Coordinates of N, CA, C and O in Angstrom, one line a residue:
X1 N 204.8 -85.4 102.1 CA 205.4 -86.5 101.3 C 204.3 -87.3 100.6 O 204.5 -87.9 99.5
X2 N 203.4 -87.4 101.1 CA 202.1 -87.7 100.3 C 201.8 -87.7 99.1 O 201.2 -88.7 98.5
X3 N 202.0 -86.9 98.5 CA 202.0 -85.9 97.5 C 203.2 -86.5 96.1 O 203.2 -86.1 94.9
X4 N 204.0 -87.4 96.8 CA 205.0 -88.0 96.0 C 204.3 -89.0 95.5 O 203.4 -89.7 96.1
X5 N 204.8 -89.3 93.9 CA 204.0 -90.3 93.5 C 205.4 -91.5 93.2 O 206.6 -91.4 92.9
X6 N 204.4 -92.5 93.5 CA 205.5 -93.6 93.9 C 205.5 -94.3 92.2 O 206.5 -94.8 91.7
X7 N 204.5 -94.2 91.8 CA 204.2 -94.4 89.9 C 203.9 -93.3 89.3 O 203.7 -92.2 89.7
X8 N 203.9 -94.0 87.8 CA 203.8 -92.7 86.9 C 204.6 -91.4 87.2 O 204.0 -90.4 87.7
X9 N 205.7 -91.3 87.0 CA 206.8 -90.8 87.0 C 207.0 -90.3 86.3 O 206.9 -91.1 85.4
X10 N 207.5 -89.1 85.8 CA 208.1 -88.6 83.9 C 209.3 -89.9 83.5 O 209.1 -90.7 82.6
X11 N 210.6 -89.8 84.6 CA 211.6 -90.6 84.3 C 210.5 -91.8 83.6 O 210.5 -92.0 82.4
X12 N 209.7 -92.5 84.7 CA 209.1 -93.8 84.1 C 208.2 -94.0 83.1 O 207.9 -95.1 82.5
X13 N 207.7 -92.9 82.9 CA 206.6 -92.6 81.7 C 207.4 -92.4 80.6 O 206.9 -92.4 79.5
X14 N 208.5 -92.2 80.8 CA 210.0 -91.8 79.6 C 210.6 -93.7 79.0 O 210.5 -94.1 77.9
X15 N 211.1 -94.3 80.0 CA 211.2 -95.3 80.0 C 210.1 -96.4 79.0 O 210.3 -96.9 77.9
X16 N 209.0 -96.4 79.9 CA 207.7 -97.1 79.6 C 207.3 -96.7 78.2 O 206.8 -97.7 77.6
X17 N 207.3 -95.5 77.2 CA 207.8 -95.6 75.4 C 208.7 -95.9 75.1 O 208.8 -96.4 74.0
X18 N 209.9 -95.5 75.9 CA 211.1 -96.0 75.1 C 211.0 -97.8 74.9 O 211.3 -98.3 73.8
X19 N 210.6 -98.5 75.6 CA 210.8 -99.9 76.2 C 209.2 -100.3 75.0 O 209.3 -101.2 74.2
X20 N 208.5 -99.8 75.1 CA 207.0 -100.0 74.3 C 207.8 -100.0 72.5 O 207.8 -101.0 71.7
X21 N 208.5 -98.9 72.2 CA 208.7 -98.1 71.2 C 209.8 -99.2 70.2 O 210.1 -99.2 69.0
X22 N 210.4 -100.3 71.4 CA 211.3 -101.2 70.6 C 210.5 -102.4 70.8 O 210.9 -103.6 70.8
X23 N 209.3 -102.1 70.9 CA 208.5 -103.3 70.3 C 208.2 -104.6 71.7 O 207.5 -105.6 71.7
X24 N 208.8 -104.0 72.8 CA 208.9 -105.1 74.0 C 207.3 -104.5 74.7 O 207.0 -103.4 74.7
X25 N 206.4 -105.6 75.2 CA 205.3 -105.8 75.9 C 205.9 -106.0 77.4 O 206.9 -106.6 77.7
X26 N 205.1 -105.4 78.1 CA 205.4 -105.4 79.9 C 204.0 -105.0 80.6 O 203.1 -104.3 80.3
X27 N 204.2 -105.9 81.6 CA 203.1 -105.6 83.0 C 203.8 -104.6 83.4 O 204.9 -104.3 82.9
X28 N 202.9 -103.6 84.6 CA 203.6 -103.1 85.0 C 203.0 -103.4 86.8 O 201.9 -103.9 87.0
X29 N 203.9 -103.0 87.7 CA 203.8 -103.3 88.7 C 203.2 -104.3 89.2 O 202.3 -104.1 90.0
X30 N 203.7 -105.8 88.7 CA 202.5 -106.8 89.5 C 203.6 -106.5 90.9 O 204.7 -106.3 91.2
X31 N 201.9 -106.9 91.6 CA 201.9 -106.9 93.0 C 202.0 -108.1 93.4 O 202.3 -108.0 94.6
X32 N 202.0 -109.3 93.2 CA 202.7 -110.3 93.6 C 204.3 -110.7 93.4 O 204.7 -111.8 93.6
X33 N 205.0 -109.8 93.0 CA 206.9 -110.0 92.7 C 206.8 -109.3 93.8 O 205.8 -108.6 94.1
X34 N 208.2 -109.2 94.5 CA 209.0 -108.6 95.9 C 209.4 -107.0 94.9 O 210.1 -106.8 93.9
X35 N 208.7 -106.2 95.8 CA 208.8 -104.5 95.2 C 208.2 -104.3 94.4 O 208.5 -103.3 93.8
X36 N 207.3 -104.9 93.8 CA 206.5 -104.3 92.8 C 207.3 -103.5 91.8 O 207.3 -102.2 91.8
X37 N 207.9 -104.3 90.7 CA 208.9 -103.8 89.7 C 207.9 -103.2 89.0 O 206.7 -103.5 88.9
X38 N 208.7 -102.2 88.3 CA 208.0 -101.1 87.3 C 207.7 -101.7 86.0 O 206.7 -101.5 85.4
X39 N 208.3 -102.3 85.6 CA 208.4 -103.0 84.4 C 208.3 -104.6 84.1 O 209.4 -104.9 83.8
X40 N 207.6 -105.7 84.1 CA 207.6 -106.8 84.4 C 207.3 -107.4 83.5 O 206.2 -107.1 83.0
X41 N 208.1 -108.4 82.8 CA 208.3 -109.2 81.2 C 208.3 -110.6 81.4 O 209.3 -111.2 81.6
X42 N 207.3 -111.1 81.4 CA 207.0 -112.5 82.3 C 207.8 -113.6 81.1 O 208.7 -114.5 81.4
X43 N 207.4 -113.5 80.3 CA 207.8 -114.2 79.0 C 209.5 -113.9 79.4 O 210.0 -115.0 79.5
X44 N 210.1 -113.0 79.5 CA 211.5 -113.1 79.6 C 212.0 -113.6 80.9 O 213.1 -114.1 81.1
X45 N 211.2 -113.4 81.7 CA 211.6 -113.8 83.4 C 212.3 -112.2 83.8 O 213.0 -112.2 84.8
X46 N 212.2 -111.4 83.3 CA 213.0 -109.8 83.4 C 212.0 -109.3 84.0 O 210.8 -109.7 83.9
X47 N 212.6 -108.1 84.8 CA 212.4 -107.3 85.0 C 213.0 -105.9 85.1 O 214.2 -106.2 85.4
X48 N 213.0 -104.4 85.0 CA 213.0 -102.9 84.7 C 212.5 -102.5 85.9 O 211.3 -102.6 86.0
X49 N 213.4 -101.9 87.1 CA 213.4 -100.9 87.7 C 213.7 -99.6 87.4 O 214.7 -99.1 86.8
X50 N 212.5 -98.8 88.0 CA 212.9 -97.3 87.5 C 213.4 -97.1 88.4 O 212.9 -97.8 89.2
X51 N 214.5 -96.2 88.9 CA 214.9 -95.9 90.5 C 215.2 -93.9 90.2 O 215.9 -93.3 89.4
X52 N 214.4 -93.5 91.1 CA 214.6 -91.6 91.4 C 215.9 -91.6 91.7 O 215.9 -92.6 92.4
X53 N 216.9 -91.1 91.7 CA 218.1 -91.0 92.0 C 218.1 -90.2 93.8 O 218.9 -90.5 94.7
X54 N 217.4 -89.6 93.9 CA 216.9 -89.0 95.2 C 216.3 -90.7 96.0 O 217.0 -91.4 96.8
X55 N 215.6 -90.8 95.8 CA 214.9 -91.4 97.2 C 215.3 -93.1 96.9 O 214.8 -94.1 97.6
X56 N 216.4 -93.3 95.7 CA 217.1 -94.5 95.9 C 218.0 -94.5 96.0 O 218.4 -95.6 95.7
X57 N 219.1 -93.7 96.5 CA 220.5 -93.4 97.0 C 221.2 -94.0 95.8 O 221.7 -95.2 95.8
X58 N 221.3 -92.9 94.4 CA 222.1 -93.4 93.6 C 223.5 -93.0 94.1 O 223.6 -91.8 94.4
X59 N 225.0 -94.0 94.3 CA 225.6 -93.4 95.0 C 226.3 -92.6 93.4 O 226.2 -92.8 92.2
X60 N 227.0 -91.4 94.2 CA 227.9 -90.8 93.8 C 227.1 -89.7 92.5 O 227.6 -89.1 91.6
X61 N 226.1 -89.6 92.7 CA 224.7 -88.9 91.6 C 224.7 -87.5 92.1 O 225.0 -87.5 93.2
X62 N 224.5 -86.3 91.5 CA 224.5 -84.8 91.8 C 223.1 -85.3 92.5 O 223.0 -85.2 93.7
X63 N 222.2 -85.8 91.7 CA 220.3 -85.9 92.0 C 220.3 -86.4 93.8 O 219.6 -85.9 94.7
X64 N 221.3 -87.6 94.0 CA 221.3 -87.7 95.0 C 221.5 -87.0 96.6 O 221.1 -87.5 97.7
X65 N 222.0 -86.1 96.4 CA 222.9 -85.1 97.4 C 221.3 -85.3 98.4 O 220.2 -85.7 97.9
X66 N 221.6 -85.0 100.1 CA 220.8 -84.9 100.8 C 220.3 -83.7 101.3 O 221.2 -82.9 101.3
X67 N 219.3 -83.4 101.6 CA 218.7 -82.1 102.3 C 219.9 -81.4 103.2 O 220.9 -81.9 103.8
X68 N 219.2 -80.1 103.0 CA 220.4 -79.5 104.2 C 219.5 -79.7 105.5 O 220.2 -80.0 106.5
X69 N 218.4 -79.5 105.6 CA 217.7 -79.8 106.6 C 217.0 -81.0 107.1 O 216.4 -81.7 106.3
X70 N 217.2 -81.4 108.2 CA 216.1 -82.0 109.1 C 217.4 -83.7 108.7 O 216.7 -84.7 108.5
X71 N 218.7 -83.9 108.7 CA 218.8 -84.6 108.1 C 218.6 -86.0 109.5 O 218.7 -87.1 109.0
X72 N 218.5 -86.0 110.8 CA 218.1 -87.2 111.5 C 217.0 -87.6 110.9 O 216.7 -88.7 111.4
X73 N 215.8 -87.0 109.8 CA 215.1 -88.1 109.4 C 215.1 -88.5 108.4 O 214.5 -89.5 108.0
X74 N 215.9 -87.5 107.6 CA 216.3 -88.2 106.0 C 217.4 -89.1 105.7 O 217.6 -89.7 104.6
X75 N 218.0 -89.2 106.5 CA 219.3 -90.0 106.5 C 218.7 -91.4 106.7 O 218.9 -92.2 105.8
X76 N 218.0 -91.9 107.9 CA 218.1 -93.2 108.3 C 216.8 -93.9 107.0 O 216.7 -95.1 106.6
X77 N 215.8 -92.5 106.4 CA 214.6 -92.8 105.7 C 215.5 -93.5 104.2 O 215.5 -94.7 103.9
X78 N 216.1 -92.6 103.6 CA 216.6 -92.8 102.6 C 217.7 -94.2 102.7 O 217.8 -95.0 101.8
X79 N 218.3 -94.2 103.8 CA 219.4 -95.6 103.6 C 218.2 -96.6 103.9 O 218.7 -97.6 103.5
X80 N 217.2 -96.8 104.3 CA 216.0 -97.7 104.9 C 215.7 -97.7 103.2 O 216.2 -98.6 102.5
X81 N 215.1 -96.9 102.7 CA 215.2 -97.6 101.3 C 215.9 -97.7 100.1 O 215.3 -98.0 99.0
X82 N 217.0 -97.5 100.3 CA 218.3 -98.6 99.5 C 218.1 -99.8 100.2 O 217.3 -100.5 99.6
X83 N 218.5 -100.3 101.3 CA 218.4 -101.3 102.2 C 217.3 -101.9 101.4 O 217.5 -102.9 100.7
X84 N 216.0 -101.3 101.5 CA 214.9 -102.5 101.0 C 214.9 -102.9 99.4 O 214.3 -103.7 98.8
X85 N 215.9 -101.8 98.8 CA 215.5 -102.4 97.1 C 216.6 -103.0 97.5 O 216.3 -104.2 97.2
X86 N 217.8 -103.1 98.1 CA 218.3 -104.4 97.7 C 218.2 -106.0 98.1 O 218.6 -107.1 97.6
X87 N 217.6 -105.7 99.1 CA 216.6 -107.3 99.6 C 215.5 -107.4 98.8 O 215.4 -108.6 98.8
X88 N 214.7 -106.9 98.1 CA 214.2 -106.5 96.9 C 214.8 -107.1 95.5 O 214.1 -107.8 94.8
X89 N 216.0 -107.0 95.1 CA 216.3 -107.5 94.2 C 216.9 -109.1 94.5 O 216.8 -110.1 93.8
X90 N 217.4 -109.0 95.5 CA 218.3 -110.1 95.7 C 216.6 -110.9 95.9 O 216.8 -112.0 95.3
X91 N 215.4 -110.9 96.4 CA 214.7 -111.6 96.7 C 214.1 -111.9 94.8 O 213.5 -112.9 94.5
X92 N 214.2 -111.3 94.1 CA 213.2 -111.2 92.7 C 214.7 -112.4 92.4 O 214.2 -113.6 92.6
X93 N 216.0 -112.4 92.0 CA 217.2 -113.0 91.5 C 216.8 -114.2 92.4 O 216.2 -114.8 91.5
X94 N 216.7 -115.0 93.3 CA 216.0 -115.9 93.9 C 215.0 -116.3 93.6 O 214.8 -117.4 93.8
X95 N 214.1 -115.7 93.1 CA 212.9 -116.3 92.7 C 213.1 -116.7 90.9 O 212.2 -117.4 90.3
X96 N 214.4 -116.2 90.1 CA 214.7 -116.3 89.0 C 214.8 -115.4 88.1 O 215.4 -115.4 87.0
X97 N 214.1 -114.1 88.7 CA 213.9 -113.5 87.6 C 215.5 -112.3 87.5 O 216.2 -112.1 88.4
X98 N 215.5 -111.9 86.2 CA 216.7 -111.0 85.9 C 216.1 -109.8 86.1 O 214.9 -109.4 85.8
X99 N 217.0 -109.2 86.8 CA 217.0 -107.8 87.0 C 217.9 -106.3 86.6 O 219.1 -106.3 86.7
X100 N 217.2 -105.0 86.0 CA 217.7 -104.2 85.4 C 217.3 -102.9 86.0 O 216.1 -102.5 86.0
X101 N 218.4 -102.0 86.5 CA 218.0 -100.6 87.3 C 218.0 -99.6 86.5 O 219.0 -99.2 86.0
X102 N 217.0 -99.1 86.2 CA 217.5 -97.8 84.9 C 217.7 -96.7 86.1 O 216.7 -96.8 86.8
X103 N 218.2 -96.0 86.3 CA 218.6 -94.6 87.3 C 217.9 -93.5 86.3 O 217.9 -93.6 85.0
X104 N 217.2 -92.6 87.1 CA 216.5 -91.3 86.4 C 217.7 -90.4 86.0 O 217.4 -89.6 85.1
X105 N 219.0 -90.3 86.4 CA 219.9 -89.5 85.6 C 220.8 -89.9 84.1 O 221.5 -89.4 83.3
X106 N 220.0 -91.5 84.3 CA 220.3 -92.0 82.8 C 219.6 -92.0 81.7 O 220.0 -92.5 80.6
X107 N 218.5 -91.5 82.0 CA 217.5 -91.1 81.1 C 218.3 -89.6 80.2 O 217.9 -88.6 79.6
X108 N 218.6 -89.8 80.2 CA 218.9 -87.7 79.9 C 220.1 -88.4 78.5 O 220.5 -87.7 77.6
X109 N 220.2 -89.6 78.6 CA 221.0 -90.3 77.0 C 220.3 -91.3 76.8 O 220.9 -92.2 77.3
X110 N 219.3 -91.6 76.3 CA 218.0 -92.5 76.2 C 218.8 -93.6 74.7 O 218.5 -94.8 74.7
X111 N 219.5 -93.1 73.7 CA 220.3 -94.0 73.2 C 221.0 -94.8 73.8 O 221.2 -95.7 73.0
X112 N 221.6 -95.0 75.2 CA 222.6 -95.4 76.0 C 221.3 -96.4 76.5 O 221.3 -97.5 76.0
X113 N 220.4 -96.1 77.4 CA 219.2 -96.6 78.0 C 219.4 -97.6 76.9 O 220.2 -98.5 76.9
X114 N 218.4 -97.3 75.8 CA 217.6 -98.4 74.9 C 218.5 -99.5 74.5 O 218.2 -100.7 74.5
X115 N 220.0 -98.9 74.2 CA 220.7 -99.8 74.0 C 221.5 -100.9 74.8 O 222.1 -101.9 74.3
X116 N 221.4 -100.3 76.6 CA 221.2 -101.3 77.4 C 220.1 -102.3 77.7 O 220.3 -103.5 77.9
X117 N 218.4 -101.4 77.6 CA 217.4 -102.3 77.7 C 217.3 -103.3 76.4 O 216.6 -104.4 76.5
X118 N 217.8 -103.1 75.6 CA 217.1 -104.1 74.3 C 218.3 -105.1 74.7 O 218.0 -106.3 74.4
X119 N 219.8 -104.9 75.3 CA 220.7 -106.3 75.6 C 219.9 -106.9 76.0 O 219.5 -107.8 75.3
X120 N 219.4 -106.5 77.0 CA 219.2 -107.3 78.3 C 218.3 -108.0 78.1 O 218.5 -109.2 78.3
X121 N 216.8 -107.3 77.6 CA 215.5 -108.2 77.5 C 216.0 -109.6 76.2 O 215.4 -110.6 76.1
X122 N 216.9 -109.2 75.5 CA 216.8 -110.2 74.4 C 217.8 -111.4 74.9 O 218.2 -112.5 74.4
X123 N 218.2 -110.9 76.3 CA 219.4 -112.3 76.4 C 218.3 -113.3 76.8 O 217.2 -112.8 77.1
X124 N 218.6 -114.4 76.8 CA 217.8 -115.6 77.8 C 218.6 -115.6 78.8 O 219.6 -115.0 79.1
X125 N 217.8 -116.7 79.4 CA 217.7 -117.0 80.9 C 218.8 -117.8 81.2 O 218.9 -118.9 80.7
X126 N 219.9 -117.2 82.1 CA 221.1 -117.7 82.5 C 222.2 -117.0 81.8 O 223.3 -116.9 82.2
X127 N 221.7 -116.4 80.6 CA 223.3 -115.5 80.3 C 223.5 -114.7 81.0 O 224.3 -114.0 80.2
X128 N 223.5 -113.9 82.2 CA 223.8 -113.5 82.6 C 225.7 -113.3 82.8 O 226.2 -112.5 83.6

């Protein structure tokens, strides 16, 4: 498992031009926000999670389906981290900032994406 890269991602390296490509600037992973968001737009108070559809329990996702094997340790690993991104988000939405999940199986309509990420980053703070 080692071997999994937790950054630099294709999904996120896919993302990370599209989001560049409409002209938006971003940190990426500050390590001082809760989870270390992929995407971080300080000027907007936003933030862009990339989420693997596998090892973030997208529900109801083909990508998500679980191993046929070994599942007493994949089961409690994988709900252990859903569990933490959403104390994770709910902790970033407390501290103010806006939050946005792009799923790796939504990449595959990247018109759909862009035209969700460019709402989002251009609303201000409170339209939610």
């Amino acid at each position: 498992m080692s071997l999994i890269r937790g950054t630099g991602s294709a999904p996120e390296m896919k993302l990370r031009r599209l989001v560049h490509g409409m002209g938006f600037r971003y940190r990426l992973h500050v390590k001082e926000l809760p989870g270390k968001p992929d995407l971080v737009f300080p000027s907007r108070r936003a933030v862009i999670l990339m989420h693997g559809c596998f090892w973030h329990r997208h529900k109801g996702c083909k990508l998500a389906r679980l191993p046929k094997s070994k599942l007493d340790f994949w089961n409690p690993k994988l709900e252990e981290n859903r569990k933490r991104d959403l104390r994770n988000q709910r902790r970033l939405r407390d501290l103010g900032w806006r939050v946005l999940v792009v799923w790796e199986c939504q990449m595959v309509d990247t018109d759909r994406v862009s035209d969700v990420a460019r709402e989002f980053l251009q609303k201000q703070e409170g339209e939610e």
